[in-house]
Amino acid sequence: MAVLVLGLATTGGARSISSFTRWIAPTGYTSITYHSSTTSTTKATTTSSYHHATTTTKATTTTTTMPTTTTTKATMTTSKPKGDYGCTPGYWRQAHHYDSWAGYSPGQDYETVFGVVDNSFTATLGQAVRFGGGGRYALARHAVAALLNSANPDVEYQFTTTEVIELVQDAYETGDFEDAKDILEDANEEGCPLS
């Protein structure tokens, strides 16, 4: 028995099996297996509707400014811990302790180091630490000792070098030498860890 397999592709419509049977029958095949593949093309139509809407929004911003007062306190930093030690001017004025002067030398100008102008005297740090008397002379004596205490890495002093210099500058600006001297004198007499 002979079987004829037909693959039939139709486009745009299907053909009937009888029309193929008539064509194949005279050839002597006893059965026909029919496979049909239909290809159809569909056109897609997309309809879009656009609606245009305009919305206007009015923004209102209200700013209320309140008067404020800001107080800023300068923060000083130091590479060593603050503590309760300090050497007196009597320690720093001795020549055999000059090796403890860290960052400063006895020959440096007092006014230049502290950034002040003093018309009463012209002195080096070594001379100022030896001053006797009160007022600006007492301040100069204790200012140099405080400067050296703050700069020495082995003295845990109450103030940083920047704070000492600012305190001295404030005293010269206000003319209040006594209060600044008292503050530094108290810190300088805490106890000297140096020998």
Coordinates of N, CA and C in Angstrom, one line a residue:
M1 N 0.9 -1.2 0.0 CA 0.0 0.0 0.0 C 0.9 1.2 0.0
A2 N 0.7 2.1 -0.9 CA 1.5 3.3 -1.0 C 0.7 4.5 -0.3
V3 N 1.5 5.3 0.4 CA 0.8 6.4 1.1 C 1.5 7.7 0.5
L4 N 0.8 8.6 0.2 CA 1.3 9.9 -0.3 C 1.0 10.9 0.8
V5 N 2.1 11.6 1.2 CA 2.0 12.6 2.2 C 2.1 14.0 1.5
L6 N 1.1 14.8 1.6 CA 1.2 16.1 0.9 C 1.3 17.2 2.0
G7 N 2.2 18.1 1.7 CA 2.3 19.3 2.5 C 1.7 20.4 1.7
L8 N 0.7 21.0 2.2 CA 0.0 22.0 1.4 C 0.0 23.3 2.2
A9 N 0.5 24.3 1.6 CA 0.5 25.6 2.2 C -0.5 26.5 1.4
T10 N -1.4 27.0 2.1 CA -2.4 27.9 1.4 C -2.3 29.3 2.0
T11 N -2.5 30.2 1.2 CA -2.5 31.6 1.6 C -3.8 32.2 1.2
G12 N -4.4 32.8 2.2 CA -5.6 33.6 1.8 C -6.8 32.7 1.7
G13 N -6.8 31.5 2.2 CA -8.0 30.6 2.1 C -7.6 29.1 2.0
A14 N -8.5 28.2 2.3 CA -8.1 26.8 2.3 C -8.7 26.1 1.1
R15 N -8.0 25.1 0.6 CA -8.5 24.3 -0.5 C -9.1 23.1 0.0
S16 N -10.1 22.5 -0.7 CA -10.7 21.3 -0.2 C -9.9 20.1 -0.5
I17 N -10.0 19.1 0.3 CA -9.3 17.8 0.0 C -9.8 17.1 -1.2
S18 N -11.0 17.3 -1.6 CA -11.5 16.6 -2.8 C -10.8 17.1 -4.1
S19 N -10.4 18.4 -4.1 CA -9.7 18.8 -5.3 C -8.3 18.2 -5.5
F20 N -7.7 17.8 -4.3 CA -6.4 17.1 -4.4 C -6.6 15.7 -4.7
T21 N -7.7 15.1 -4.2 CA -8.0 13.7 -4.4 C -8.2 13.4 -5.9
R22 N -8.9 14.3 -6.5 CA -9.1 14.2 -7.9 C -7.8 14.2 -8.7
W23 N -6.9 15.0 -8.2 CA -5.6 15.1 -9.0 C -4.7 13.9 -8.7
I24 N -4.8 13.3 -7.5 CA -3.9 12.2 -7.1 C -4.5 10.8 -7.5
A25 N -5.8 10.7 -7.4 CA -6.4 9.4 -7.6 C -6.0 8.6 -8.9
P26 N -5.8 9.2 -10.0 CA -5.4 8.4 -11.2 C -4.0 7.9 -11.0
T27 N -3.2 8.3 -10.0 CA -1.8 7.8 -9.9 C -1.7 6.5 -9.2
G28 N -2.7 6.0 -8.6 CA -2.7 4.7 -7.9 C -2.4 4.6 -6.5
Y29 N -2.4 5.7 -5.8 CA -2.2 5.7 -4.3 C -3.5 5.4 -3.6
T30 N -3.4 4.5 -2.6 CA -4.6 4.1 -2.0 C -5.1 5.0 -0.9
S31 N -4.2 5.7 -0.2 CA -4.6 6.6 0.8 C -3.8 7.9 0.8
I32 N -4.4 8.9 1.3 CA -3.7 10.2 1.2 C -3.7 10.7 2.6
T33 N -2.6 11.1 3.1 CA -2.4 11.8 4.4 C -2.2 13.3 4.0
Y34 N -3.0 14.1 4.6 CA -3.0 15.5 4.2 C -2.6 16.4 5.4
H35 N -1.6 17.1 5.1 CA -1.1 18.1 6.1 C -1.3 19.5 5.5
S36 N -1.9 20.3 6.3 CA -2.2 21.6 5.8 C -1.5 22.7 6.7
S37 N -0.9 23.6 6.1 CA -0.4 24.7 6.9 C -1.0 26.0 6.3
T38 N -1.6 26.7 7.1 CA -2.3 27.9 6.6 C -1.6 29.1 7.2
T39 N -1.2 30.0 6.3 CA -0.6 31.2 6.7 C -1.6 32.3 6.5
S40 N -1.8 33.0 7.5 CA -2.7 34.2 7.4 C -2.0 35.4 7.9
T41 N -2.2 36.5 7.3 CA -1.6 37.7 7.7 C -2.7 38.6 8.3
T42 N -2.4 39.1 9.5 CA -3.4 40.0 10.2 C -2.7 41.3 10.3
K43 N -3.4 42.3 9.9 CA -2.9 43.7 10.1 C -3.4 44.2 11.4
A44 N -2.6 44.7 12.3 CA -3.0 45.3 13.5 C -3.2 46.7 13.4
T45 N -4.3 47.2 13.8 CA -4.6 48.6 13.7 C -4.7 49.2 15.1
T46 N -3.8 50.1 15.4 CA -3.8 50.7 16.8 C -4.4 52.1 16.7
T47 N -5.4 52.2 17.5 CA -6.1 53.6 17.5 C -5.7 54.2 18.9
S48 N -5.1 55.3 18.8 CA -4.8 56.0 20.0 C -5.6 57.3 20.1
S49 N -6.0 57.5 21.3 CA -6.8 58.8 21.6 C -5.9 59.6 22.6
Y50 N -5.7 60.8 22.2 CA -5.0 61.7 23.1 C -5.9 62.8 23.6
H51 N -5.8 62.9 24.9 CA -6.6 63.9 25.6 C -5.6 64.9 26.2
H52 N -5.7 66.1 25.9 CA -4.7 67.1 26.4 C -5.4 67.9 27.5
A53 N -4.8 67.7 28.7 CA -5.4 68.5 29.8 C -4.3 69.4 30.4
T54 N -4.7 70.6 30.7 CA -3.7 71.5 31.2 C -4.2 71.9 32.6
T55 N -3.2 71.7 33.6 CA -3.5 72.0 35.0 C -2.6 73.1 35.4
T56 N -3.0 74.1 36.0 CA -2.2 75.2 36.4 C -2.3 75.2 38.0
T57 N -1.1 75.1 38.6 CA -1.0 75.1 40.0 C -0.2 76.3 40.5
K58 N -0.8 77.0 41.3 CA -0.1 78.2 41.8 C 0.5 77.9 43.2
A59 N 1.8 78.0 43.2 CA 2.5 77.7 44.5 C 2.7 79.0 45.3
T60 N 2.4 78.8 46.6 CA 2.6 80.0 47.5 C 3.6 79.6 48.5
T61 N 4.7 80.3 48.6 CA 5.7 80.0 49.6 C 5.7 81.2 50.6
T62 N 5.7 80.8 51.9 CA 5.7 81.8 53.0 C 7.0 81.5 53.7
T63 N 7.8 82.6 53.9 CA 9.0 82.5 54.6 C 8.9 83.4 55.8
T64 N 9.2 82.8 57.0 CA 9.2 83.5 58.2 C 10.6 83.6 58.7
T65 N 11.1 84.8 58.9 CA 12.4 85.0 59.4 C 12.4 85.4 60.8
M66 N 13.0 84.6 61.7 CA 13.0 84.9 63.1 C 14.4 85.4 63.4
P67 N 14.5 86.4 64.2 CA 15.9 86.9 64.6 C 16.6 85.8 65.4
T68 N 17.8 85.5 65.1 CA 18.6 84.6 65.9 C 19.9 85.2 66.3
T69 N 20.4 84.7 67.4 CA 21.7 85.1 67.9 C 22.5 83.8 68.0
T70 N 23.6 83.8 67.3 CA 24.5 82.7 67.3 C 25.8 83.0 68.1
T71 N 26.2 82.2 69.0 CA 27.4 82.5 69.8 C 28.3 81.3 69.4
T72 N 29.5 81.7 68.9 CA 30.5 80.6 68.5 C 31.7 80.7 69.4
K73 N 32.0 79.6 70.0 CA 33.2 79.6 70.8 C 34.3 78.9 70.1
A74 N 35.4 79.5 70.0 CA 36.6 78.9 69.3 C 37.0 77.7 70.1
T75 N 37.3 76.6 69.4 CA 37.8 75.4 70.0 C 39.2 75.2 69.6
M76 N 40.0 75.1 70.6 CA 41.5 74.9 70.4 C 41.8 73.4 70.5
T77 N 42.7 72.9 69.6 CA 43.1 71.6 69.7 C 44.6 71.5 70.1
T78 N 44.9 70.4 70.7 CA 46.3 70.3 71.2 C 46.7 68.8 71.0
S79 N 48.0 68.6 70.8 CA 48.4 67.2 70.5 C 48.8 66.5 71.8
K80 N 48.7 67.2 72.9 CA 49.0 66.6 74.2 C 47.8 66.8 75.1
P81 N 47.6 65.9 76.1 CA 46.4 66.1 77.0 C 46.6 67.3 77.9
K82 N 45.4 68.0 78.2 CA 45.5 69.1 79.2 C 45.5 68.5 80.6
G83 N 46.2 69.2 81.4 CA 46.4 68.7 82.8 C 46.5 69.8 83.8
D84 N 47.0 69.4 84.9 CA 47.2 70.3 86.0 C 48.6 70.4 86.5
Y85 N 49.5 70.6 85.5 CA 50.9 70.9 85.8 C 51.3 72.2 85.1
G86 N 52.3 72.8 85.7 CA 52.8 74.0 85.2 C 54.1 74.5 86.0
C87 N 55.1 74.9 85.3 CA 56.3 75.4 85.9 C 56.3 76.9 86.0
T88 N 56.8 77.4 87.1 CA 56.8 78.9 87.3 C 57.8 79.6 86.5
P89 N 57.7 80.9 86.4 CA 58.7 81.7 85.7 C 60.1 81.5 86.3
G90 N 60.2 81.2 87.6 CA 61.4 80.9 88.3 C 62.1 79.7 87.7
Y91 N 61.4 78.7 87.3 CA 62.0 77.5 86.7 C 62.5 77.9 85.3
W92 N 61.7 78.6 84.5 CA 62.0 78.8 83.1 C 63.2 79.9 82.9
R93 N 63.4 80.7 83.9 CA 64.4 81.8 83.7 C 65.8 81.2 84.0
Q94 N 66.0 80.1 84.5 CA 67.3 79.5 84.9 C 68.0 79.0 83.6
A95 N 69.2 79.4 83.4 CA 69.9 79.0 82.1 C 70.1 77.5 82.0
H96 N 70.2 76.8 83.1 CA 70.4 75.4 83.0 C 69.1 74.7 82.7
H97 N 68.0 75.4 82.6 CA 66.7 74.8 82.1 C 66.3 75.2 80.7
Y98 N 67.2 75.9 80.0 CA 67.0 76.3 78.7 C 66.8 75.1 77.7
D99 N 67.3 74.0 78.1 CA 67.2 72.8 77.3 C 65.7 72.3 77.4
S100 N 64.9 72.8 78.3 CA 63.5 72.4 78.4 C 62.6 73.3 77.5
W101 N 63.2 74.4 77.0 CA 62.4 75.3 76.1 C 62.1 74.6 74.8
A102 N 60.9 74.1 74.6 CA 60.6 73.4 73.4 C 59.9 74.4 72.4
G103 N 60.5 74.5 71.2 CA 59.8 75.3 70.2 C 60.1 76.8 70.3
Y104 N 60.7 77.2 71.3 CA 61.1 78.7 71.6 C 62.5 78.8 72.1
S105 N 63.1 80.0 72.0 CA 64.4 80.2 72.5 C 64.4 81.5 73.3
P106 N 65.3 81.6 74.3 CA 65.4 82.9 75.1 C 65.6 84.1 74.3
G107 N 66.2 84.0 73.1 CA 66.5 85.2 72.3 C 65.4 85.7 71.4
Q108 N 64.3 85.1 71.4 CA 63.2 85.5 70.5 C 62.5 86.7 71.1
D109 N 62.0 87.6 70.2 CA 61.4 88.9 70.6 C 60.0 88.6 71.2
Y110 N 59.8 89.2 72.4 CA 58.5 89.0 73.1 C 57.3 89.5 72.3
E111 N 57.4 90.7 71.7 CA 56.2 91.2 71.0 C 55.9 90.4 69.7
T112 N 57.0 90.0 69.1 CA 56.8 89.2 67.8 C 56.1 87.8 68.2
V113 N 56.6 87.2 69.2 CA 56.0 85.8 69.5 C 54.6 86.0 69.9
F114 N 54.2 87.0 70.7 CA 52.8 87.1 71.2 C 51.9 87.9 70.3
G115 N 52.5 88.6 69.3 CA 51.8 89.4 68.4 C 51.1 90.6 69.0
V116 N 51.9 91.2 69.9 CA 51.4 92.5 70.5 C 52.4 93.6 70.4
V117 N 52.0 94.8 70.7 CA 52.9 95.9 70.7 C 52.9 96.5 72.1
D118 N 54.0 96.6 72.7 CA 54.1 97.1 74.1 C 55.1 98.3 74.0
N119 N 54.6 99.5 74.2 CA 55.5 100.6 74.2 C 56.3 100.8 75.5
S120 N 56.0 100.0 76.5 CA 56.6 100.1 77.8 C 58.0 99.5 77.9
F121 N 58.2 98.5 77.1 CA 59.5 97.8 77.1 C 59.7 97.1 75.8
T122 N 61.0 96.8 75.5 CA 61.4 95.9 74.4 C 62.2 94.8 75.1
A123 N 61.8 93.6 74.9 CA 62.5 92.5 75.6 C 62.4 91.2 74.7
T124 N 63.3 90.3 75.0 CA 63.3 89.0 74.5 C 62.5 88.1 75.5
L125 N 62.2 86.9 75.1 CA 61.5 86.0 76.0 C 62.3 85.7 77.2
G126 N 63.6 85.6 77.1 CA 64.5 85.3 78.2 C 64.5 86.5 79.2
Q127 N 64.4 87.7 78.7 CA 64.4 88.9 79.5 C 63.0 89.1 80.2
A128 N 62.0 88.8 79.4 CA 60.6 89.0 80.0 C 60.3 88.1 81.1
V129 N 60.8 86.8 81.0 CA 60.5 85.9 82.1 C 61.2 86.2 83.4
R130 N 62.2 87.2 83.3 CA 62.9 87.6 84.5 C 62.3 89.0 85.1
F131 N 61.4 89.5 84.4 CA 60.8 90.8 84.9 C 60.3 90.7 86.3
G132 N 60.5 91.8 87.0 CA 59.9 92.0 88.3 C 58.8 93.0 88.2
G133 N 58.0 93.2 89.2 CA 57.0 94.2 89.1 C 55.6 93.7 88.8
G134 N 54.6 94.6 88.7 CA 53.2 94.2 88.4 C 52.8 94.7 87.1
G135 N 51.5 94.6 86.9 CA 50.9 95.1 85.6 C 51.3 94.3 84.4
R136 N 51.7 95.0 83.4 CA 52.2 94.4 82.1 C 53.5 93.6 82.3
Y137 N 54.3 94.0 83.3 CA 55.6 93.3 83.6 C 55.3 91.9 84.2
A138 N 54.3 91.9 85.1 CA 53.9 90.6 85.7 C 53.3 89.7 84.7
L139 N 52.4 90.3 83.8 CA 51.8 89.5 82.7 C 52.9 88.9 81.8
A140 N 53.9 89.7 81.4 CA 54.9 89.3 80.5 C 55.7 88.1 81.1
R141 N 56.0 88.2 82.4 CA 56.7 87.1 83.1 C 55.9 85.8 83.1
H142 N 54.6 85.9 83.4 CA 53.8 84.7 83.5 C 53.4 84.2 82.1
A143 N 53.3 85.2 81.1 CA 53.0 84.8 79.7 C 54.1 83.9 79.1
V144 N 55.3 84.3 79.4 CA 56.4 83.5 78.9 C 56.5 82.1 79.5
A145 N 56.3 82.1 80.8 CA 56.2 80.8 81.5 C 55.1 79.9 81.0
A146 N 53.9 80.5 80.8 CA 52.7 79.8 80.3 C 53.0 79.3 78.8
L147 N 53.6 80.1 78.0 CA 54.0 79.7 76.7 C 54.9 78.5 76.7
L148 N 55.9 78.5 77.5 CA 56.8 77.4 77.6 C 56.2 76.1 78.2
N149 N 55.3 76.3 79.1 CA 54.6 75.2 79.7 C 53.7 74.5 78.6
S150 N 53.0 75.3 77.8 CA 52.1 74.8 76.8 C 52.8 74.1 75.7
A151 N 54.1 74.6 75.4 CA 54.8 74.0 74.3 C 55.6 72.8 74.6
N152 N 55.9 72.6 75.9 CA 56.7 71.4 76.3 C 55.9 70.1 76.3
P153 N 56.3 69.1 75.6 CA 55.5 67.9 75.5 C 55.4 67.1 76.8
D154 N 56.3 67.4 77.8 CA 56.3 66.7 79.1 C 55.5 67.4 80.2
V155 N 54.9 68.5 79.8 CA 54.1 69.3 80.8 C 52.7 69.2 80.3
E156 N 51.8 68.6 81.1 CA 50.4 68.6 80.8 C 49.8 69.8 81.4
Y157 N 49.8 70.9 80.6 CA 49.4 72.2 81.0 C 48.0 72.4 80.8
Q158 N 47.4 73.4 81.5 CA 46.0 73.7 81.4 C 45.6 74.3 80.1
F159 N 46.5 75.0 79.4 CA 46.1 75.8 78.2 C 47.0 75.3 77.0
T160 N 46.5 75.5 75.8 CA 47.3 75.2 74.6 C 48.1 76.5 74.3
T161 N 49.1 76.4 73.5 CA 49.9 77.5 73.1 C 49.0 78.6 72.5
T162 N 48.1 78.2 71.6 CA 47.2 79.2 71.0 C 46.4 79.9 72.0
E163 N 45.9 79.2 73.0 CA 45.1 79.8 74.0 C 45.9 80.8 74.9
V164 N 47.1 80.5 75.1 CA 48.0 81.4 75.9 C 48.2 82.7 75.1
I165 N 48.5 82.5 73.9 CA 48.8 83.7 73.0 C 47.5 84.6 72.9
E166 N 46.4 83.9 72.7 CA 45.1 84.7 72.6 C 44.8 85.4 73.9
L167 N 45.1 84.8 75.1 CA 44.8 85.4 76.3 C 45.7 86.7 76.5
V168 N 46.9 86.6 76.1 CA 47.8 87.7 76.2 C 47.4 88.8 75.3
Q169 N 47.0 88.5 74.0 CA 46.5 89.5 73.1 C 45.3 90.2 73.6
D170 N 44.3 89.4 74.2 CA 43.1 90.0 74.7 C 43.5 91.0 75.8
A171 N 44.5 90.7 76.7 CA 44.9 91.6 77.8 C 45.4 92.9 77.2
Y172 N 46.1 92.8 76.1 CA 46.7 94.1 75.5 C 45.5 94.8 74.8
E173 N 44.6 94.2 74.3 CA 43.5 94.9 73.6 C 42.6 95.6 74.6
T174 N 42.3 94.9 75.8 CA 41.4 95.5 76.8 C 42.2 96.3 77.8
G175 N 43.5 96.2 77.9 CA 44.2 96.8 79.0 C 44.1 96.2 80.3
D176 N 43.5 95.0 80.4 CA 43.3 94.3 81.6 C 44.4 93.3 81.8
F177 N 45.5 93.7 82.3 CA 46.7 92.9 82.4 C 46.6 92.0 83.7
E178 N 46.0 92.5 84.7 CA 46.0 91.8 86.0 C 45.2 90.5 85.9
D179 N 44.0 90.5 85.3 CA 43.2 89.3 85.3 C 43.9 88.2 84.5
A180 N 44.5 88.6 83.3 CA 45.2 87.6 82.5 C 46.4 87.1 83.3
K181 N 47.1 87.9 84.0 CA 48.2 87.5 84.8 C 47.8 86.5 85.8
D182 N 46.7 86.8 86.5 CA 46.2 85.9 87.6 C 45.9 84.5 87.0
I183 N 45.2 84.5 85.9 CA 44.8 83.2 85.3 C 46.1 82.4 85.0
L184 N 47.1 83.0 84.3 CA 48.3 82.3 84.0 C 49.1 82.0 85.2
E185 N 49.2 82.8 86.2 CA 49.9 82.6 87.4 C 49.4 81.3 88.1
D186 N 48.1 81.2 88.2 CA 47.5 80.0 88.8 C 47.9 78.8 88.1
A187 N 47.8 78.8 86.8 CA 48.2 77.6 86.0 C 49.6 77.3 86.1
N188 N 50.5 78.3 86.2 CA 51.9 78.1 86.2 C 52.4 77.6 87.6
E189 N 51.6 77.6 88.6 CA 52.0 77.2 89.9 C 51.3 75.9 90.3
E190 N 50.9 75.1 89.3 CA 50.2 73.8 89.6 C 51.2 72.7 90.0
G191 N 52.4 72.9 89.7 CA 53.5 71.9 90.1 C 54.2 71.5 88.8
C192 N 55.5 71.6 88.9 CA 56.4 71.4 87.7 C 56.9 69.9 87.7
P193 N 56.5 69.2 86.6 CA 57.0 67.8 86.4 C 58.4 67.7 85.9
L194 N 59.0 68.8 85.5 CA 60.4 68.8 85.0 C 61.4 69.0 86.1
S195 N 62.6 68.5 85.9 CA 63.6 68.7 86.9 C 64.8 69.5 86.3

